[in-house]
Short mmCIF file of C-alpha atoms in Angstrom, two decimals:
data_model
loop_
_atom_site.label_atom_id
_atom_site.label_comp_id
_atom_site.label_asym_id
_atom_site.label_seq_id
_atom_site.Cartn_x
_atom_site.Cartn_y
_atom_site.Cartn_z
CA UNK P 1 -9.25 4.10 -48.48
CA UNK P 2 -6.10 6.41 -48.80
CA UNK P 3 -3.60 6.52 -45.92
CA UNK P 4 -1.96 10.14 -46.12
CA UNK P 5 0.93 11.43 -44.56
CA UNK P 6 1.23 10.59 -41.21
CA UNK P 7 0.61 13.35 -38.46
CA UNK P 8 -1.24 15.58 -41.07
CA UNK P 9 -2.57 18.95 -39.32
CA UNK P 10 -1.52 17.44 -35.74
CA UNK P 11 -0.99 20.97 -34.69
CA UNK P 12 -4.03 22.32 -35.95
CA UNK P 13 -6.24 19.56 -34.34
CA UNK P 14 -4.65 18.75 -30.90
CA UNK P 15 -3.32 21.44 -28.58
CA UNK P 16 -1.01 20.81 -25.25
CA UNK P 17 -1.87 21.97 -21.82
CA UNK P 18 1.12 24.60 -22.13
CA UNK P 19 -0.30 26.30 -25.37
CA UNK P 20 -3.64 26.61 -24.07
CA UNK P 21 -2.50 27.93 -21.10
CA UNK P 22 -0.64 30.40 -23.09
CA UNK P 23 -3.75 31.28 -25.43
CA UNK P 24 -5.97 31.80 -22.08
CA UNK P 25 -3.31 33.89 -20.48
CA UNK P 26 -2.89 36.52 -23.35
CA UNK P 27 -4.46 39.90 -22.09
CA UNK P 28 -4.64 41.79 -25.53
CA UNK P 29 -8.35 42.95 -26.18
CA UNK P 30 -7.73 42.51 -29.89
CA UNK P 31 -6.79 38.56 -29.75
CA UNK P 32 -9.22 36.12 -31.18
CA UNK P 33 -11.35 34.78 -28.59
CA UNK P 34 -11.15 31.48 -26.80
CA UNK P 35 -13.76 29.24 -25.89
CA UNK P 36 -12.89 26.06 -23.64
CA UNK P 37 -15.66 23.15 -23.47
CA UNK P 38 -15.56 20.38 -21.19
CA UNK P 39 -17.56 17.85 -22.71
CA UNK P 40 -17.37 15.02 -20.02
CA UNK P 41 -20.30 12.51 -19.78
CA UNK P 42 -20.32 9.47 -17.34
CA UNK P 43 -21.19 6.06 -18.89
CA UNK P 44 -21.28 3.50 -16.18
CA UNK P 45 -20.00 -0.23 -17.23
CA UNK P 46 -22.96 -2.43 -17.55
CA UNK P 47 -23.82 -5.12 -15.19
CA UNK P 48 -25.66 -6.90 -17.30
CA UNK P 49 -26.88 -6.90 -21.13
CA UNK P 50 -29.16 -3.82 -21.59
CA UNK P 51 -27.70 -1.86 -18.74
CA UNK P 52 -27.49 1.75 -20.07
CA UNK P 53 -26.82 4.34 -17.30
CA UNK P 54 -25.38 7.75 -18.64
CA UNK P 55 -25.10 10.57 -16.50
CA UNK P 56 -23.89 14.54 -17.08
CA UNK P 57 -20.06 15.41 -16.22
CA UNK P 58 -21.38 18.56 -15.10
CA UNK P 59 -20.68 17.67 -11.20
CA UNK P 60 -17.13 16.72 -12.18
CA UNK P 61 -16.37 19.95 -14.25
CA UNK P 62 -17.72 21.89 -11.25
CA UNK P 63 -15.34 20.23 -8.77
CA UNK P 64 -12.48 20.47 -11.12
CA UNK P 65 -12.16 22.63 -14.30
CA UNK P 66 -9.80 24.48 -16.34
CA UNK P 67 -10.41 28.36 -15.33
CA UNK P 68 -13.11 30.01 -17.62
CA UNK P 69 -13.94 26.73 -19.13
CA UNK P 70 -17.88 25.75 -19.78
CA UNK P 71 -19.45 22.40 -19.53
CA UNK P 72 -21.63 20.94 -22.53
CA UNK P 73 -23.63 18.32 -21.41
CA UNK P 74 -23.81 15.83 -24.45
CA UNK P 75 -26.95 13.86 -23.15
CA UNK P 76 -29.04 17.26 -24.22
CA UNK P 77 -26.36 19.48 -26.17
CA UNK P 78 -24.95 18.97 -29.55
CA UNK P 79 -27.40 16.36 -30.02
CA UNK P 80 -30.74 15.50 -31.58
CA UNK P 81 -33.24 14.96 -29.05
CA UNK P 82 -35.83 13.48 -31.55
CA UNK P 83 -33.57 10.65 -32.54
CA UNK P 84 -34.25 6.97 -31.39
CA UNK P 85 -30.91 6.72 -29.86
CA UNK P 86 -28.12 8.41 -27.54
CA UNK P 87 -25.85 10.93 -28.90
CA UNK P 88 -27.28 11.51 -32.26
CA UNK P 89 -25.55 14.26 -34.33
CA UNK P 90 -27.86 17.36 -35.00
CA UNK P 91 -27.91 18.90 -38.17
CA UNK P 92 -24.97 21.20 -39.25
CA UNK P 93 -27.24 24.27 -38.80
CA UNK P 94 -28.42 23.48 -35.34
CA UNK P 95 -24.55 22.73 -34.28
CA UNK P 96 -23.53 25.95 -35.55
CA UNK P 97 -26.50 27.53 -33.54
CA UNK P 98 -25.67 25.96 -30.34
CA UNK P 99 -22.08 26.80 -30.27
CA UNK P 100 -22.60 30.51 -31.29
CA UNK P 101 -25.00 30.44 -28.02
CA UNK P 102 -21.98 29.84 -26.16
CA UNK P 103 -20.41 32.82 -27.80
CA UNK P 104 -18.44 31.46 -30.76
CA UNK P 105 -18.23 32.83 -33.98
CA UNK P 106 -15.34 31.98 -36.82
CA UNK P 107 -12.86 34.09 -35.20
CA UNK P 108 -13.19 31.91 -31.88
CA UNK P 109 -10.18 29.27 -31.19
CA UNK P 110 -12.61 26.25 -29.55
CA UNK P 111 -10.65 23.85 -27.70
CA UNK P 112 -12.60 20.62 -26.64
CA UNK P 113 -11.29 18.53 -23.25
CA UNK P 114 -12.61 15.95 -20.90
CA UNK P 115 -11.69 14.35 -17.74
CA UNK P 116 -9.27 12.28 -19.57
CA UNK P 117 -10.83 9.51 -21.72
CA UNK P 118 -10.54 11.98 -24.96
CA UNK P 119 -13.53 10.17 -26.33
CA UNK P 120 -16.04 13.06 -25.36
CA UNK P 121 -13.75 15.86 -26.58
CA UNK P 122 -13.38 13.90 -29.75
CA UNK P 123 -17.14 13.26 -30.12
CA UNK P 124 -17.47 17.00 -30.18
CA UNK P 125 -14.87 17.72 -32.44
CA UNK P 126 -16.13 15.24 -35.01
CA UNK P 127 -19.72 16.95 -34.60
CA UNK P 128 -17.96 20.20 -35.45
CA UNK P 129 -16.02 19.16 -38.19
CA UNK P 130 -18.83 17.86 -39.98
CA UNK P 131 -20.49 21.37 -39.56
CA UNK P 132 -17.43 23.14 -41.02
CA UNK P 133 -16.23 24.39 -37.63
CA UNK P 134 -12.51 23.79 -36.82
CA UNK P 135 -11.95 23.09 -33.04
CA UNK P 136 -8.68 21.62 -31.26
CA UNK P 137 -8.72 18.77 -28.66
CA UNK P 138 -6.54 19.01 -25.37
CA UNK P 139 -4.32 16.26 -25.54
CA UNK P 140 -4.56 14.32 -22.36
CA UNK P 141 -7.53 16.24 -21.26
CA UNK P 142 -7.65 17.65 -17.94
CA UNK P 143 -5.31 14.99 -16.17
CA UNK P 144 -2.58 16.80 -18.71
CA UNK P 145 -3.63 19.92 -17.84
CA UNK P 146 -3.01 19.33 -14.02
CA UNK P 147 0.09 17.25 -14.70
CA UNK P 148 1.73 20.12 -16.17
CA UNK P 149 1.00 22.20 -12.86
CA UNK P 150 -1.53 24.54 -14.34
CA UNK P 151 -4.27 25.70 -12.22
CA UNK P 152 -7.72 24.03 -11.69
CA UNK P 153 -10.89 25.89 -10.36
CA UNK P 154 -13.20 24.15 -7.73
CA UNK P 155 -15.53 26.84 -6.59
CA UNK P 156 -19.16 27.33 -7.63
CA UNK P 157 -19.18 27.76 -11.57
CA UNK P 158 -19.78 31.41 -12.94
CA UNK P 159 -19.72 31.46 -16.52
CA UNK P 160 -20.71 34.98 -16.90
CA UNK P 161 -18.60 37.10 -19.08
CA UNK P 162 -16.14 33.89 -19.79
CA UNK P 163 -16.77 34.15 -23.54
CA UNK P 164 -17.37 36.88 -25.80
CA UNK P 165 -20.42 37.17 -27.62
CA UNK P 166 -20.59 36.73 -31.65
CA UNK P 167 -21.14 39.47 -33.76
CA UNK P 168 -24.49 40.09 -35.26
CA UNK P 169 -25.51 38.24 -38.26
CA UNK P 170 -24.30 34.88 -39.02
CA UNK P 171 -21.24 33.93 -37.04
CA UNK P 172 -20.35 30.95 -39.06
CA UNK P 173 -20.83 32.19 -42.73
CA UNK P 174 -17.92 30.23 -44.30
CA UNK P 175 -18.98 27.26 -42.69
CA UNK P 176 -22.62 27.58 -43.67
CA UNK P 177 -21.76 28.42 -47.44
CA UNK P 178 -19.53 25.29 -47.67
CA UNK P 179 -22.43 22.92 -46.59
CA UNK P 180 -23.60 21.84 -50.19
CA UNK P 181 -20.17 21.04 -51.16
CA UNK P 182 -18.83 19.30 -47.84
CA UNK P 183 -19.43 15.60 -47.88
CA UNK P 184 -21.16 14.35 -44.74
CA UNK P 185 -19.29 12.39 -42.09
CA UNK P 186 -21.99 10.18 -41.32
CA UNK P 187 -23.54 7.06 -42.60
CA UNK P 188 -27.08 5.65 -41.73
CA UNK P 189 -28.06 2.07 -40.94
CA UNK P 190 -28.55 1.17 -44.63
CA UNK P 191 -25.54 2.29 -45.92
CA UNK P 192 -23.67 0.38 -43.24
CA UNK P 193 -25.56 -2.81 -43.92
CA UNK P 194 -24.72 -2.30 -47.88
CA UNK P 195 -21.04 -2.49 -46.65
CA UNK P 196 -21.59 -5.23 -44.32
CA UNK P 197 -23.15 -7.47 -47.11
CA UNK P 198 -20.70 -6.55 -49.65
CA UNK P 199 -23.14 -4.39 -51.56
CA UNK P 200 -21.16 -1.15 -51.30
CA UNK P 201 -17.35 -1.11 -50.94
CA UNK P 202 -15.95 0.12 -47.48
CA UNK P 203 -13.96 -1.10 -44.33
CA UNK P 204 -16.06 -1.67 -41.34
CA UNK P 205 -14.22 -0.68 -38.28
CA UNK P 206 -15.43 -1.34 -34.40
CA UNK P 207 -13.72 0.91 -31.64
CA UNK P 208 -14.72 -0.67 -29.13
CA UNK P 209 -12.41 -3.22 -26.87
CA UNK P 210 -12.09 -6.67 -27.56
CA UNK P 211 -14.24 -8.26 -25.35
CA UNK P 212 -17.41 -6.34 -26.81
CA UNK P 213 -16.09 -6.80 -30.21
CA UNK P 214 -15.92 -10.74 -29.53
CA UNK P 215 -19.34 -10.59 -27.36
CA UNK P 216 -17.84 -11.73 -24.32
CA UNK P 217 -18.66 -9.28 -22.10
CA UNK P 218 -22.15 -7.32 -20.66
CA UNK P 219 -23.30 -4.98 -23.17
CA UNK P 220 -25.47 -1.78 -22.68
CA UNK P 221 -27.29 -2.73 -25.97
CA UNK P 222 -30.00 -5.43 -26.44
CA UNK P 223 -27.78 -7.88 -28.18
CA UNK P 224 -24.20 -8.73 -28.15
CA UNK P 225 -21.76 -8.88 -30.62
CA UNK P 226 -20.24 -7.05 -33.94
CA UNK P 227 -21.72 -5.95 -37.25
CA UNK P 228 -20.59 -8.63 -40.05
CA UNK P 229 -17.77 -8.15 -41.87
CA UNK P 230 -16.19 -5.64 -39.29
CA UNK P 231 -12.70 -5.94 -38.04
CA UNK P 232 -11.43 -4.44 -34.48
CA UNK P 233 -9.59 -1.38 -33.95
CA UNK P 234 -10.12 -0.37 -30.20
CA UNK P 235 -9.97 3.13 -29.37
CA UNK P 236 -8.11 2.94 -26.24
CA UNK P 237 -5.18 1.63 -28.17
CA UNK P 238 -4.61 4.72 -29.59
CA UNK P 239 -3.62 6.01 -26.28
CA UNK P 240 -0.44 6.00 -24.37
CA UNK P 241 -0.07 5.18 -20.66
CA UNK P 242 -0.62 8.94 -19.98
CA UNK P 243 -3.89 9.26 -21.77
CA UNK P 244 -2.51 11.07 -24.50
CA UNK P 245 -2.51 10.37 -28.16
CA UNK P 246 0.27 7.99 -29.40
CA UNK P 247 2.93 9.73 -31.65
CA UNK P 248 2.36 10.21 -35.47
CA UNK P 249 4.62 7.26 -36.31
CA UNK P 250 2.55 5.06 -33.82
CA UNK P 251 -0.59 6.19 -35.48
CA UNK P 252 0.39 5.28 -38.83
CA UNK P 253 1.50 1.99 -37.94
CA UNK P 254 -1.86 1.27 -36.36
CA UNK P 255 -3.77 2.53 -39.26
CA UNK P 256 -1.74 0.72 -41.85
CA UNK P 257 -3.44 -2.79 -40.23
CA UNK P 258 -6.73 -2.03 -41.81
CA UNK P 259 -7.66 -4.06 -44.50
CA UNK P 260 -7.85 -2.38 -47.85
CA UNK P 261 -11.98 -1.83 -48.47
CA UNK P 262 -11.40 -0.62 -51.93
CA UNK P 263 -12.72 2.74 -53.02
CA UNK P 264 -14.93 3.21 -50.03
CA UNK P 265 -14.79 4.84 -46.72
CA UNK P 266 -13.58 3.60 -43.42
CA UNK P 267 -17.02 3.43 -41.49
CA UNK P 268 -16.27 3.54 -37.72
CA UNK P 269 -18.72 2.41 -35.13
CA UNK P 270 -18.99 1.61 -31.50
CA UNK P 271 -21.92 1.04 -29.41
CA UNK P 272 -22.98 4.99 -29.68
CA UNK P 273 -20.59 7.06 -31.53
CA UNK P 274 -18.51 8.02 -28.93
CA UNK P 275 -15.42 5.51 -28.99
CA UNK P 276 -15.54 5.66 -32.62
CA UNK P 277 -15.17 9.31 -32.56
CA UNK P 278 -11.69 8.62 -30.88
CA UNK P 279 -10.88 6.65 -33.82
CA UNK P 280 -11.82 9.28 -36.12
CA UNK P 281 -9.27 11.54 -34.48
CA UNK P 282 -6.66 9.31 -34.32
CA UNK P 283 -7.17 7.81 -38.07
CA UNK P 284 -7.54 11.86 -39.19
CA UNK P 285 -4.24 12.32 -37.47
CA UNK P 286 -2.83 9.38 -39.47
CA UNK P 287 -3.79 10.58 -42.77
CA UNK P 288 -6.83 7.74 -43.12
CA UNK P 289 -9.47 9.20 -46.01
CA UNK P 290 -12.44 8.97 -46.17
CA UNK P 291 -13.55 8.26 -43.05
CA UNK P 292 -17.30 8.11 -42.04
CA UNK P 293 -19.18 7.15 -38.60
CA UNK P 294 -22.12 4.86 -38.16
CA UNK P 295 -24.14 7.40 -35.57
CA UNK P 296 -26.46 4.86 -34.42
CA UNK P 297 -23.95 2.34 -34.16
CA UNK P 298 -24.88 -0.84 -31.93
CA UNK P 299 -27.51 0.77 -29.88
CA UNK P 300 -29.42 1.27 -33.21
CA UNK P 301 -28.33 -2.14 -34.90
CA UNK P 302 -29.07 -4.38 -32.14
CA UNK P 303 -32.58 -2.72 -31.60
CA UNK P 304 -33.20 -4.19 -34.99
CA UNK P 305 -33.79 -8.07 -34.69
CA UNK P 306 -33.40 -8.28 -38.46
CA UNK P 307 -29.83 -7.27 -38.55
CA UNK P 308 -27.26 -9.85 -37.84
CA UNK P 309 -24.40 -10.01 -35.17
CA UNK P 310 -21.27 -12.17 -35.07
CA UNK P 311 -19.66 -13.23 -31.71
CA UNK P 312 -16.80 -15.20 -30.83
CA UNK P 313 -13.02 -14.58 -31.78
CA UNK P 314 -11.88 -13.78 -35.38
CA UNK P 315 -10.14 -16.45 -37.03
CA UNK P 316 -7.68 -16.57 -39.91
#
């Protein structure tokens, strides 16, 4: 694991509300188009083990949204419907096709936000990043937008004409050309098992809160606990009291607490690859490299009765 310069590429990854408002307010016909996507999903807290309830955030978006934005439902969009777990990432080509269908191409500035947790916006950012498509995340989400005194729309949505159609041909030729050389940002179950058992180098990091890490609270999945050998780095600890990402020095300070896993990657997981995406965003900003995500996370891991879990506090 390498810990690079804190705040690397922060301005190219994050965007604040005022800058987004300026981009949306520019009226020049020759300007690069802007596509703003709300990725909110409503994920209920489990009342008991195995209590998995997820629903679309489309109603929340329709009730209060950034003018001109679109909603993408991650229950069905930017996911692989054939996978045995929720929110599985699609292929790189499928990701780009979905984005192109929303009107984007390589000229488009893609901005992602959610209703305030940042994890849903971060999830789409990570999926697009793996597909070679740059995107920016609205720091603080919709609450930051409204706190800046900027308008929201709450009438019935009308998406017609809100984005430009991509040009003919491959809308992302550069990204497609780089697929062969660009390393994957994902790790499968067998890869994680090898790291957990010490047969491969790497650092396993759980992005869930401490009660879930220790197995002391109900889980959405079939069994409680954490993957053996993993350390705790809760995603919400990377946010300040206003729901914005911490400053670059604070992100770097938290990243520096990670144990050295040797030459292997930092492998992020959570329940279903969502909180882990916020960890991925924060650690990328802190300069941690390489980073990969266990996409199946605990939903897949706990479904296999042969795979071990650890419960209780970490000692030592």
